[in-house]
Amino acid sequence: MNATMDDLDRLRGELLASVDQADSPDALEQVRVTALGKKGRITALMKTLGGLDPDARRDMGQRMNAVKDEIAAALTARKSVLDDAALTARLAAERVDVTLPVRPEKPGRIHPTSQTMDEMIAIFAEMGFEVAEGPDIEDDWHNFTALNIPPEHPARQMHDTFYLPDHDGAPMVLRTHTSPVQVRTMVQQKLPIRIVAPGRTYRSDYDMTHTPMFHQIEGLVIDESTHMGHLKGCLVEFCRAYFDIDDLPLRFRPSFFPFTEPSAEVDIGCSRKGGELKLGNYGDWLEILGCGMVHPRVLEMCGIDSSRYQGFAFGMGIERPAMLKYGIPDLRTFFEADLRWLKHYGFVPLAVPSPAFGLNG
Ligand code: PHE
């Protein structure tokens, strides 16, 4: 039986109506298959064209194609409406209510090492220092040689170094201090330089005050005029801000590091009376960091003209100041990943102390 114009009109009406009624992308796909698929209704109708005489076939064929195009256009338009609606619904369903308070049951804790690093960085940032970084796996040149510690230098023995297999012919180590970041910064950055570099350091050592992995923060200032007075002022300011003790006394004791000249170790005032450690002006001293004026030989090895540029460097542990400030007795506990310890000594997120809101949170 041949299709008539009426059949085509009816089919067009039905199909357009079902396109309009499709209320989901799946339902719409169903309509598409029913209308335009291989066994679809328009396709079936097209197959009846063969039985018409040539004039009627041309006429009917053109109309069928027009209907087919019209249905296809309607499907596309409906699809974009349904897709938009689906996206809007998803956005509404997945919306995050940012005004909700933090869930109190499980806030998690900030590890005292992270907390202390953040506090230290915040204080140095106020003084205009930027943060620099270097790799934990370091080559021997950055960790030792460029810092004026040549092979066979006795200072290498003091570092209890973890040695690694050579890489590209270069001896490799786990960095024993953050001082190689001084070298990397001087080689790479433009002058003047004012950076602090916090990070992990490694030495083969283990007891109540030593762990094979610990953290340090390095400082480096290089320009044409920075001198020992600036070094002292900067570290006095830092220690008083970090420990939150305005009149904390500091003692600069002459010392030796191959990469600084002159070198000093810094002690802070304390009391050990009755076995209890208290910070302040009590006549006793506690060593806290190493520092000095960057050795001209180090500047030269990093490609800096030592007749024009000079500056200071310092390096300090992160965990010891944390133990002192927050009363944590054993260094090893920092790295045992005991959740009970973290719950006791850790810090609540969003209650982070800062110079602006008070260091005691
Ligand atoms: N790198 C030294 C250490 O780990 C500390 C230090 C850094 C001393 C910078 C002087 C200057 O002991």
Short mmCIF file of C-alpha atoms and ligand atoms in Angstrom, two decimals:
data_model
loop_
_atom_site.label_atom_id
_atom_site.label_comp_id
_atom_site.label_asym_id
_atom_site.label_seq_id
_atom_site.Cartn_x
_atom_site.Cartn_y
_atom_site.Cartn_z
CA MET A 1 0.00 0.00 0.00
CA ASN A 2 1.26 3.44 -0.90
CA ALA A 3 1.44 6.26 1.62
CA THR A 4 -0.70 9.32 1.07
CA MET A 5 -0.08 12.95 1.91
CA ASP A 6 -2.50 12.53 4.80
CA ASP A 7 -0.45 9.65 6.21
CA LEU A 8 2.65 11.79 6.06
CA ASP A 9 0.95 14.75 7.74
CA ARG A 10 -0.37 12.54 10.51
CA LEU A 11 3.02 10.96 11.07
CA ARG A 12 4.67 14.39 11.15
CA GLY A 13 2.18 15.59 13.79
CA GLU A 14 2.64 12.48 15.95
CA LEU A 15 6.41 12.56 15.80
CA LEU A 16 6.65 16.28 16.60
CA ALA A 17 4.33 15.73 19.53
CA SER A 18 6.43 12.88 20.92
CA VAL A 19 9.60 14.98 20.51
CA ASP A 20 7.90 17.67 22.59
CA GLN A 21 6.76 15.17 25.20
CA ALA A 22 10.13 13.50 25.69
CA ASP A 23 11.16 14.57 29.18
CA SER A 24 14.64 13.06 29.41
CA PRO A 25 17.61 12.52 27.07
CA ASP A 26 16.86 8.75 27.18
CA ALA A 27 13.21 9.21 26.21
CA LEU A 28 14.27 11.56 23.41
CA GLU A 29 16.72 8.98 22.08
CA GLN A 30 13.85 6.50 22.02
CA VAL A 31 11.82 8.94 19.89
CA ARG A 32 14.75 9.43 17.52
CA VAL A 33 15.10 5.68 16.96
CA THR A 34 11.34 5.30 16.43
CA ALA A 35 11.29 8.14 13.89
CA LEU A 36 14.58 8.07 12.02
CA GLY A 37 16.19 4.72 12.91
CA LYS A 38 16.79 1.98 10.32
CA LYS A 39 13.48 0.42 11.22
CA GLY A 40 11.90 3.79 12.06
CA ARG A 41 8.57 5.05 10.81
CA ILE A 42 9.88 7.61 8.33
CA THR A 43 12.27 5.06 6.92
CA ALA A 44 9.37 2.62 6.53
CA LEU A 45 7.34 5.26 4.76
CA MET A 46 10.23 6.04 2.37
CA LYS A 47 10.31 2.40 1.34
CA THR A 48 6.78 2.71 -0.09
CA LEU A 49 7.93 5.36 -2.63
CA GLY A 50 8.96 2.67 -5.10
CA GLY A 51 5.33 1.85 -5.85
CA LEU A 52 4.43 5.41 -7.02
CA ASP A 53 4.63 6.74 -10.55
CA PRO A 54 7.63 9.01 -11.23
CA ASP A 55 5.88 12.40 -10.76
CA ALA A 56 4.15 11.40 -7.56
CA ARG A 57 7.37 9.75 -6.35
CA ARG A 58 9.37 13.00 -6.81
CA ASP A 59 6.70 15.06 -5.11
CA MET A 60 6.18 12.67 -2.23
CA GLY A 61 9.95 12.09 -1.85
CA GLN A 62 10.62 15.81 -1.48
CA ARG A 63 7.93 16.15 1.16
CA MET A 64 9.19 13.14 3.07
CA ASN A 65 12.70 14.57 3.10
CA ALA A 66 11.37 17.90 4.33
CA VAL A 67 9.50 16.13 7.16
CA LYS A 68 12.60 14.09 7.96
CA ASP A 69 14.71 17.29 8.21
CA GLU A 70 12.04 18.95 10.30
CA ILE A 71 11.95 16.06 12.77
CA ALA A 72 15.76 15.98 12.94
CA ALA A 73 15.84 19.72 13.70
CA ALA A 74 13.15 19.32 16.36
CA LEU A 75 15.13 16.48 17.98
CA THR A 76 18.29 18.63 18.10
CA ALA A 77 16.45 21.59 19.60
CA ARG A 78 14.72 19.41 22.20
CA LYS A 79 18.02 17.74 23.07
CA SER A 80 19.68 21.02 23.91
CA VAL A 81 16.70 22.03 26.08
CA LEU A 82 16.85 18.69 27.96
CA ASP A 83 20.66 18.86 28.33
CA ASP A 84 20.43 22.37 29.76
CA ALA A 85 17.73 21.28 32.20
CA ALA A 86 19.81 18.25 33.25
CA LEU A 87 22.85 20.47 33.87
CA THR A 88 20.82 22.97 35.87
CA ALA A 89 19.36 20.16 37.97
CA ARG A 90 22.82 18.70 38.60
CA LEU A 91 24.26 22.07 39.60
CA ALA A 92 21.40 22.58 42.03
CA ALA A 93 21.77 19.08 43.49
CA GLU A 94 25.56 19.34 43.89
CA ARG A 95 25.61 22.84 45.29
CA VAL A 96 27.87 23.31 48.30
CA ASP A 97 26.50 25.44 51.07
CA VAL A 98 29.58 27.48 51.93
CA THR A 99 27.84 29.03 54.89
CA LEU A 100 27.67 25.68 56.73
CA PRO A 101 30.09 25.45 59.66
CA VAL A 102 33.03 23.01 59.46
CA ARG A 103 31.81 19.61 60.63
CA PRO A 104 32.93 19.45 64.24
CA GLU A 105 33.15 15.64 64.47
CA LYS A 106 36.24 15.21 62.33
CA PRO A 107 38.14 18.42 61.73
CA GLY A 108 41.51 16.68 61.32
CA ARG A 109 44.66 18.27 62.69
CA ILE A 110 47.57 20.28 61.35
CA HIS A 111 50.85 18.54 62.22
CA PRO A 112 53.07 20.64 64.53
CA THR A 113 55.85 20.59 61.90
CA SER A 114 53.54 22.12 59.26
CA GLN A 115 52.15 24.56 61.79
CA THR A 116 55.62 25.70 62.83
CA MET A 117 56.80 26.03 59.23
CA ASP A 118 53.78 28.20 58.44
CA GLU A 119 54.40 30.39 61.47
CA MET A 120 58.07 30.81 60.58
CA ILE A 121 57.33 31.59 56.93
CA ALA A 122 54.71 34.13 57.99
CA ILE A 123 57.23 35.99 60.16
CA PHE A 124 59.91 36.02 57.45
CA ALA A 125 57.32 37.01 54.84
CA GLU A 126 56.55 40.09 56.92
CA MET A 127 60.26 40.96 56.66
CA GLY A 128 60.16 40.63 52.87
CA PHE A 129 61.52 37.11 52.37
CA GLU A 130 60.25 34.89 49.56
CA VAL A 131 59.97 31.09 49.83
CA ALA A 132 62.38 28.95 47.76
CA GLU A 133 62.56 25.18 47.38
CA GLY A 134 65.04 22.51 46.35
CA PRO A 135 64.97 18.72 45.91
CA ASP A 136 65.35 16.23 48.79
CA ILE A 137 67.62 14.09 46.58
CA GLU A 138 70.59 16.35 45.98
CA ASP A 139 73.86 15.97 44.15
CA ASP A 140 77.09 16.08 46.06
CA TRP A 141 78.08 19.39 44.42
CA HIS A 142 75.04 21.33 45.74
CA ASN A 143 75.02 19.65 49.15
CA PHE A 144 78.77 19.90 49.82
CA THR A 145 81.25 21.10 47.19
CA ALA A 146 79.59 24.42 46.24
CA LEU A 147 79.24 25.12 49.97
CA ASN A 148 83.02 25.03 50.30
CA ILE A 149 83.01 21.46 51.65
CA PRO A 150 85.33 19.72 49.16
CA PRO A 151 85.79 15.91 49.06
CA GLU A 152 87.80 14.67 52.08
CA HIS A 153 86.75 17.74 54.10
CA PRO A 154 86.19 16.60 57.73
CA ALA A 155 82.85 18.45 57.83
CA ARG A 156 81.44 15.73 55.55
CA GLN A 157 81.86 13.18 58.34
CA MET A 158 79.82 15.33 60.75
CA HIS A 159 76.76 15.09 58.54
CA ASP A 160 76.05 11.32 58.82
CA THR A 161 75.09 11.38 55.16
CA PHE A 162 72.77 8.91 53.42
CA TYR A 163 74.54 8.22 50.13
CA LEU A 164 72.62 7.21 46.99
CA PRO A 165 73.80 5.58 43.73
CA ASP A 166 75.47 7.97 41.27
CA HIS A 167 73.22 9.72 38.77
CA ASP A 168 74.70 10.73 35.38
CA GLY A 169 78.14 10.21 36.91
CA ALA A 170 77.39 12.57 39.83
CA PRO A 171 77.44 11.28 43.41
CA MET A 172 73.98 11.73 44.99
CA VAL A 173 72.85 12.14 48.61
CA LEU A 174 69.71 12.79 50.62
CA ARG A 175 70.34 16.42 51.46
CA THR A 176 71.83 16.72 54.94
CA HIS A 177 70.72 20.34 55.35
CA THR A 178 68.67 22.96 53.47
CA SER A 179 71.85 24.91 52.59
CA PRO A 180 71.98 23.48 49.02
CA VAL A 181 68.92 25.65 48.33
CA GLN A 182 71.24 28.64 48.94
CA VAL A 183 73.38 27.38 46.09
CA ARG A 184 70.45 26.68 43.77
CA THR A 185 69.01 30.13 44.43
CA MET A 186 72.32 31.95 43.88
CA VAL A 187 72.95 30.06 40.64
CA GLN A 188 69.42 30.62 39.29
CA GLN A 189 67.98 33.85 40.66
CA LYS A 190 68.70 37.46 39.91
CA LEU A 191 70.27 39.59 42.61
CA PRO A 192 69.40 40.85 45.14
CA ILE A 193 68.22 37.69 46.94
CA ARG A 194 66.09 37.41 50.06
CA ILE A 195 64.69 33.91 50.53
CA VAL A 196 63.78 31.33 53.15
CA ALA A 197 63.77 27.65 52.21
CA PRO A 198 61.89 25.24 54.47
CA GLY A 199 62.01 21.50 53.84
CA ARG A 200 63.03 17.97 54.74
CA THR A 201 66.60 17.04 55.59
CA TYR A 202 68.17 13.65 56.33
CA ARG A 203 70.94 12.32 58.56
CA SER A 204 71.67 8.79 59.72
CA ASP A 205 70.97 9.34 63.40
CA TYR A 206 68.29 8.23 65.87
CA ASP A 207 67.67 9.05 69.54
CA MET A 208 65.41 11.26 71.66
CA THR A 209 66.60 14.42 69.89
CA HIS A 210 67.58 13.03 66.45
CA THR A 211 65.54 11.34 63.71
CA PRO A 212 66.84 10.26 60.28
CA MET A 213 64.41 12.69 58.64
CA PHE A 214 63.73 16.11 60.10
CA HIS A 215 63.03 19.63 58.82
CA GLN A 216 65.06 22.79 58.56
CA ILE A 217 64.46 26.32 57.35
CA GLU A 218 67.27 28.12 55.56
CA GLY A 219 67.62 31.87 55.11
CA LEU A 220 69.69 33.75 52.55
CA VAL A 221 70.12 37.47 51.86
CA ILE A 222 72.52 38.69 49.17
CA ASP A 223 72.93 42.27 47.99
CA GLU A 224 75.63 44.96 47.98
CA SER A 225 75.39 46.18 51.54
CA THR A 226 73.90 43.60 53.93
CA HIS A 227 76.19 43.07 56.91
CA MET A 228 76.44 41.19 60.20
CA GLY A 229 74.32 43.83 61.95
CA HIS A 230 71.41 43.00 59.65
CA LEU A 231 71.91 39.30 60.36
CA LYS A 232 71.69 39.91 64.09
CA GLY A 233 68.69 42.24 63.81
CA CYS A 234 66.82 39.81 61.58
CA LEU A 235 67.34 36.79 63.86
CA VAL A 236 66.61 38.69 67.09
CA GLU A 237 63.40 39.96 65.55
CA PHE A 238 62.49 36.48 64.29
CA CYS A 239 63.12 34.62 67.57
CA ARG A 240 61.19 37.15 69.64
CA ALA A 241 58.25 37.01 67.22
CA TYR A 242 58.27 33.20 66.93
CA PHE A 243 58.49 32.51 70.67
CA ASP A 244 56.23 35.50 71.42
CA ILE A 245 58.61 36.81 74.09
CA ASP A 246 59.43 40.52 73.57
CA ASP A 247 62.64 40.57 75.62
CA LEU A 248 63.93 37.07 74.78
CA PRO A 249 67.74 37.39 75.02
CA LEU A 250 69.88 36.05 72.17
CA ARG A 251 73.59 35.22 72.30
CA PHE A 252 75.71 35.11 69.13
CA ARG A 253 78.53 32.66 69.85
CA PRO A 254 81.49 32.44 67.40
CA SER A 255 81.44 29.11 65.57
CA PHE A 256 82.52 27.46 62.33
CA PHE A 257 80.74 26.48 59.13
CA PRO A 258 82.71 26.02 55.90
CA PHE A 259 80.18 28.12 53.95
CA THR A 260 80.06 31.18 56.21
CA GLU A 261 82.75 33.54 57.47
CA PRO A 262 82.47 34.73 60.14
CA SER A 263 80.12 32.09 61.53
CA ALA A 264 78.05 32.06 64.68
CA GLU A 265 75.69 29.85 66.59
CA VAL A 266 72.73 31.52 68.23
CA ASP A 267 71.58 30.65 71.74
CA ILE A 268 68.36 31.83 73.34
CA GLY A 269 67.94 32.58 77.03
CA CYS A 270 66.37 29.90 79.18
CA SER A 271 66.15 28.33 82.60
CA ARG A 272 66.52 24.63 83.39
CA LYS A 273 65.79 24.90 87.10
CA GLY A 274 64.03 21.88 88.56
CA GLY A 275 64.36 19.98 85.28
CA GLU A 276 61.80 22.25 83.62
CA LEU A 277 62.79 24.26 80.54
CA LYS A 278 61.55 27.85 80.45
CA LEU A 279 62.48 30.45 77.83
CA GLY A 280 63.41 34.00 78.84
CA ASN A 281 66.08 36.06 80.59
CA TYR A 282 67.15 33.51 83.22
CA GLY A 283 70.92 33.34 82.65
CA ASP A 284 71.09 29.89 81.02
CA TRP A 285 71.40 29.31 77.24
CA LEU A 286 70.02 26.93 74.61
CA GLU A 287 71.46 26.58 71.11
CA ILE A 288 68.91 27.17 68.38
CA LEU A 289 70.53 27.88 65.00
CA GLY A 290 73.65 28.36 62.89
CA CYS A 291 74.42 31.43 60.78
CA GLY A 292 77.08 33.68 59.30
CA MET A 293 78.15 35.88 56.40
CA VAL A 294 78.16 33.89 53.16
CA HIS A 295 81.75 32.82 52.40
CA PRO A 296 83.19 34.68 49.35
CA ARG A 297 84.28 31.33 47.92
CA VAL A 298 80.64 30.13 47.94
CA LEU A 299 79.54 33.31 46.15
CA GLU A 300 82.22 32.79 43.49
CA MET A 301 81.32 29.11 43.04
CA CYS A 302 77.74 30.25 42.37
CA GLY A 303 78.89 32.82 39.82
CA ILE A 304 78.45 35.91 42.02
CA ASP A 305 81.12 38.64 42.14
CA SER A 306 82.26 38.56 45.78
CA SER A 307 84.01 41.93 45.51
CA ARG A 308 80.62 43.54 44.90
CA TYR A 309 78.04 41.31 46.63
CA GLN A 310 77.78 40.00 50.16
CA GLY A 311 75.14 38.79 52.56
CA PHE A 312 74.15 36.41 55.31
CA ALA A 313 72.73 32.93 55.68
CA PHE A 314 71.19 30.98 58.52
CA GLY A 315 69.84 27.50 59.05
CA MET A 316 67.59 26.25 61.81
CA GLY A 317 65.66 23.14 62.69
CA ILE A 318 61.86 23.25 62.60
CA GLU A 319 61.04 20.55 65.15
CA ARG A 320 63.16 21.81 68.04
CA PRO A 321 61.59 25.28 68.11
CA ALA A 322 58.21 23.51 67.82
CA MET A 323 59.06 21.28 70.81
CA LEU A 324 60.14 24.33 72.81
CA LYS A 325 57.12 26.44 71.97
CA TYR A 326 54.48 23.74 72.34
CA GLY A 327 56.04 21.61 75.09
CA ILE A 328 56.56 18.41 73.07
CA PRO A 329 59.19 16.29 74.85
CA ASP A 330 60.32 13.66 72.31
CA LEU A 331 61.32 14.41 68.71
CA ARG A 332 60.73 10.83 67.56
CA THR A 333 56.98 11.13 68.21
CA PHE A 334 56.72 13.71 65.38
CA PHE A 335 57.21 10.98 62.81
CA GLU A 336 55.45 7.97 64.35
CA ALA A 337 52.13 8.89 62.71
CA ASP A 338 50.20 8.11 65.91
CA LEU A 339 46.76 9.69 65.57
CA ARG A 340 46.38 10.02 69.36
CA TRP A 341 49.57 12.12 69.40
CA LEU A 342 48.36 14.21 66.49
CA LYS A 343 45.05 14.78 68.20
CA HIS A 344 46.85 15.95 71.33
CA TYR A 345 49.58 18.11 69.79
CA GLY A 346 48.05 18.94 66.39
CA PHE A 347 46.37 22.21 65.50
CA VAL A 348 42.78 22.74 64.48
CA PRO A 349 42.51 24.01 60.88
CA LEU A 350 41.17 27.55 60.48
CA ALA A 351 42.35 28.35 64.02
CA VAL A 352 45.90 28.77 62.70
CA PRO A 353 47.92 31.28 64.67
CA SER A 354 49.30 34.14 62.62
CA PRO A 355 51.15 37.37 63.34
CA ALA A 356 47.92 39.23 62.58
CA PHE A 357 45.70 37.31 65.01
CA GLY A 358 48.18 36.35 67.71
CA LEU A 359 50.62 33.46 67.68
CA ASN A 360 48.73 31.54 70.34
CA GLY A 361 45.68 31.12 68.16
N1 PHE B 1 73.53 24.10 57.33
C1 PHE B 1 73.94 24.29 58.70
C2 PHE B 1 73.54 23.03 59.49
O1 PHE B 1 72.73 22.27 59.03
C3 PHE B 1 73.31 25.50 59.32
C4 PHE B 1 73.74 26.80 58.69
C5 PHE B 1 73.03 27.33 57.63
C6 PHE B 1 74.85 27.50 59.18
C7 PHE B 1 73.44 28.53 57.06
C8 PHE B 1 75.23 28.68 58.61
C9 PHE B 1 74.52 29.20 57.55
O2 PHE B 1 74.02 22.83 60.58
#
